XYZ file of C-alpha atoms in Angstrom:
201
model
C 11.283 26.790 -17.285
C 13.175 27.072 -20.532
C 13.890 23.443 -21.413
C 17.061 24.479 -23.219
C 18.748 24.661 -19.788
C 18.276 20.955 -19.079
C 21.356 18.855 -19.729
C 22.083 15.169 -19.033
C 24.458 14.525 -16.144
C 27.201 11.938 -16.524
C 26.240 8.728 -14.733
C 29.311 8.730 -12.492
C 28.592 12.307 -11.359
C 24.827 12.016 -10.823
C 25.293 11.393 -7.082
C 26.586 14.967 -6.763
C 23.094 16.269 -7.439
C 22.128 15.059 -3.939
C 25.462 15.089 -2.132
C 24.780 18.447 -0.452
C 21.584 17.181 1.192
C 18.746 19.096 -0.487
C 15.067 18.504 0.130
C 13.694 16.546 -2.821
C 10.370 15.943 -4.500
C 9.511 12.275 -5.077
C 7.134 11.379 -7.892
C 5.785 8.103 -9.215
C 3.032 6.828 -11.492
C 1.243 3.530 -12.026
C -1.868 2.413 -13.911
C -3.009 5.936 -14.691
C -2.438 7.219 -11.140
C 0.326 9.648 -10.178
C 1.492 11.465 -7.081
C 4.225 13.674 -5.707
C 5.527 14.307 -2.202
C 8.408 16.115 -0.529
C 11.168 14.253 1.291
C 13.875 15.718 3.484
C 15.613 12.381 4.020
C 17.247 11.447 0.728
C 20.875 10.793 -0.093
C 23.265 9.260 -2.623
C 24.706 5.843 -1.823
C 27.143 5.081 -4.614
C 28.334 6.358 -7.966
C 29.070 3.269 -10.102
C 26.253 2.628 -10.699
C 24.648 5.629 -9.034
C 22.372 4.654 -6.173
C 20.091 6.646 -3.885
C 18.150 6.171 -0.665
C 14.945 7.932 0.356
C 12.542 7.543 3.268
C 8.886 7.108 2.249
C 6.371 6.777 5.074
C 3.861 3.950 4.969
C 0.982 6.419 4.877
C 1.993 8.006 1.575
C 0.296 7.354 -1.750
C 3.600 7.960 -3.535
C 5.081 4.962 -1.719
C 2.241 2.759 -2.954
C 2.899 3.880 -6.525
C 6.659 3.343 -6.193
C 6.164 -0.199 -4.931
C 3.659 -0.974 -7.684
C 5.629 0.527 -10.582
C 9.184 -0.276 -9.482
C 10.319 3.238 -10.464
C 10.441 6.722 -8.987
C 11.956 10.129 -9.675
C 13.774 12.483 -7.331
C 13.734 16.167 -8.191
C 15.681 18.982 -6.574
C 13.465 22.046 -6.054
C 14.523 25.659 -5.613
C 14.020 28.720 -3.429
C 11.358 29.885 -5.876
C 9.444 26.644 -5.253
C 9.602 26.554 -1.439
C 5.889 27.298 -0.943
C 4.935 24.560 -3.403
C 7.304 22.091 -1.736
C 5.726 22.767 1.655
C 2.242 22.391 0.146
C 2.817 19.052 -1.601
C 4.783 17.811 1.384
C 2.014 18.519 3.872
C -0.970 17.363 1.806
C -2.062 13.813 1.080
C -2.745 12.479 -2.388
C -4.489 9.402 -1.012
C -7.685 11.189 -0.011
C -10.779 10.103 -1.861
C -13.004 12.765 -3.360
C -15.864 11.307 -5.392
C -14.049 7.946 -5.213
C -10.853 9.286 -6.803
C -7.494 10.237 -5.320
C -6.540 13.905 -5.376
C -4.188 14.786 -8.230
C -1.722 17.126 -6.542
C -0.232 18.077 -9.911
C -3.574 19.498 -11.018
C -4.500 20.839 -7.576
C -1.342 22.949 -7.351
C -1.063 23.760 -11.061
C 2.256 21.965 -11.476
C 3.793 21.838 -14.936
C 5.274 18.466 -15.734
C 7.275 16.842 -18.486
C 7.789 13.146 -19.244
C 10.776 11.206 -18.019
C 13.388 9.775 -20.348
C 13.266 6.207 -19.026
C 10.417 5.997 -16.485
C 6.744 6.956 -16.286
C 7.318 9.137 -13.226
C 6.212 12.722 -14.002
C 8.943 15.347 -13.667
C 8.332 18.868 -12.345
C 9.285 21.932 -14.359
C 11.341 24.559 -12.555
C 13.478 22.210 -10.484
C 17.248 22.222 -11.002
C 17.875 18.460 -11.088
C 15.939 15.315 -11.939
C 16.947 11.709 -11.251
C 14.920 8.824 -12.639
C 15.421 5.666 -10.628
C 14.665 1.957 -10.641
C 13.594 0.570 -7.281
C 15.788 -2.071 -5.683
C 13.095 -4.171 -3.975
C 14.150 -4.666 -0.361
C 10.916 -5.623 1.443
C 12.523 -5.958 4.868
C 14.081 -2.494 5.052
C 11.087 -0.930 3.299
C 8.684 -2.368 5.840
C 10.926 -1.994 8.898
C 12.602 1.355 8.240
C 10.520 2.962 5.427
C 13.805 3.102 3.509
C 13.782 2.768 -0.273
C 16.846 2.177 -2.436
C 17.117 2.902 -6.140
C 19.511 2.858 -9.053
C 19.838 6.086 -11.016
C 18.885 5.299 -14.609
C 19.027 8.830 -16.003
C 19.864 12.219 -14.521
C 19.714 15.764 -15.806
C 20.274 19.213 -14.344
C 19.853 22.904 -15.086
C 23.185 23.904 -16.593
C 22.850 27.441 -15.218
C 23.598 26.087 -11.733
C 25.116 22.623 -12.309
C 27.789 21.742 -14.844
C 31.034 19.789 -14.986
C 29.910 17.881 -11.909
C 29.555 20.967 -9.687
C 26.870 23.246 -8.327
C 27.449 26.992 -8.918
C 24.609 29.222 -7.735
C 26.238 32.666 -7.945
C 23.914 35.049 -9.761
C 20.969 32.633 -9.493
C 19.609 33.051 -5.968
C 16.090 31.891 -6.876
C 17.579 28.643 -8.213
C 19.416 27.786 -5.010
C 18.414 24.451 -3.520
C 16.479 24.286 -0.271
C 17.066 22.215 2.854
C 14.167 21.529 5.224
C 14.765 22.031 8.927
C 11.282 21.629 10.445
C 7.795 23.095 10.388
C 8.013 24.706 6.964
C 11.383 26.314 7.738
C 14.095 25.921 5.103
C 17.677 27.052 4.688
C 19.310 27.489 1.287
C 22.547 26.375 -0.299
C 25.179 29.051 0.317
C 28.401 30.077 -1.394
C 30.784 27.374 -2.536
C 34.263 27.084 -1.046
C 37.252 24.946 -1.932
C 39.365 23.459 0.824
C 43.014 24.435 0.888
C 45.443 21.637 0.258
C 47.243 20.425 3.400
C 50.208 18.109 3.682
C 49.160 14.483 3.794
C 49.995 12.526 6.907
C 51.825 9.371 5.967
């Protein structure tokens, strides 16, 4: 990806990067280890400060790294990346080969770039990146696999997100994807604006 397309997103508008419910990639790193996974259950929670929620199963290596580091990144992948998203989402990083965990970044040839404020590796080619600080909530993490975070820094591809809005026309391969089940995705469609109606008082 041409890095010149990446632009910071205003803190109070960062929640809009997830508001339409895309599948996300979750990455984290700690003590020289790193991993990435796909997550269909992620959402914004607030906008001042921006907060997010994501479900991370107990079996995932990414979850272990998030809990250890206290940080994670959410990335919004595209139509062009659907095969990769399915691959990293259905493979485990916590599988020992010669006493070392699999590095999915190397295994799938993923290009990464460093975060602005966290050590979580960010994936080239996505259309949005949110670096987050974990809000430690042991009870809900253990009981519901639910993780909460504060957005520390967000950026997006200005070709499809600017002025707080997504606009995919003319960029079909950059449309976000939304997982249904079993490797089946739907994509973000055309944008519409609701017509103003009289307010009921």
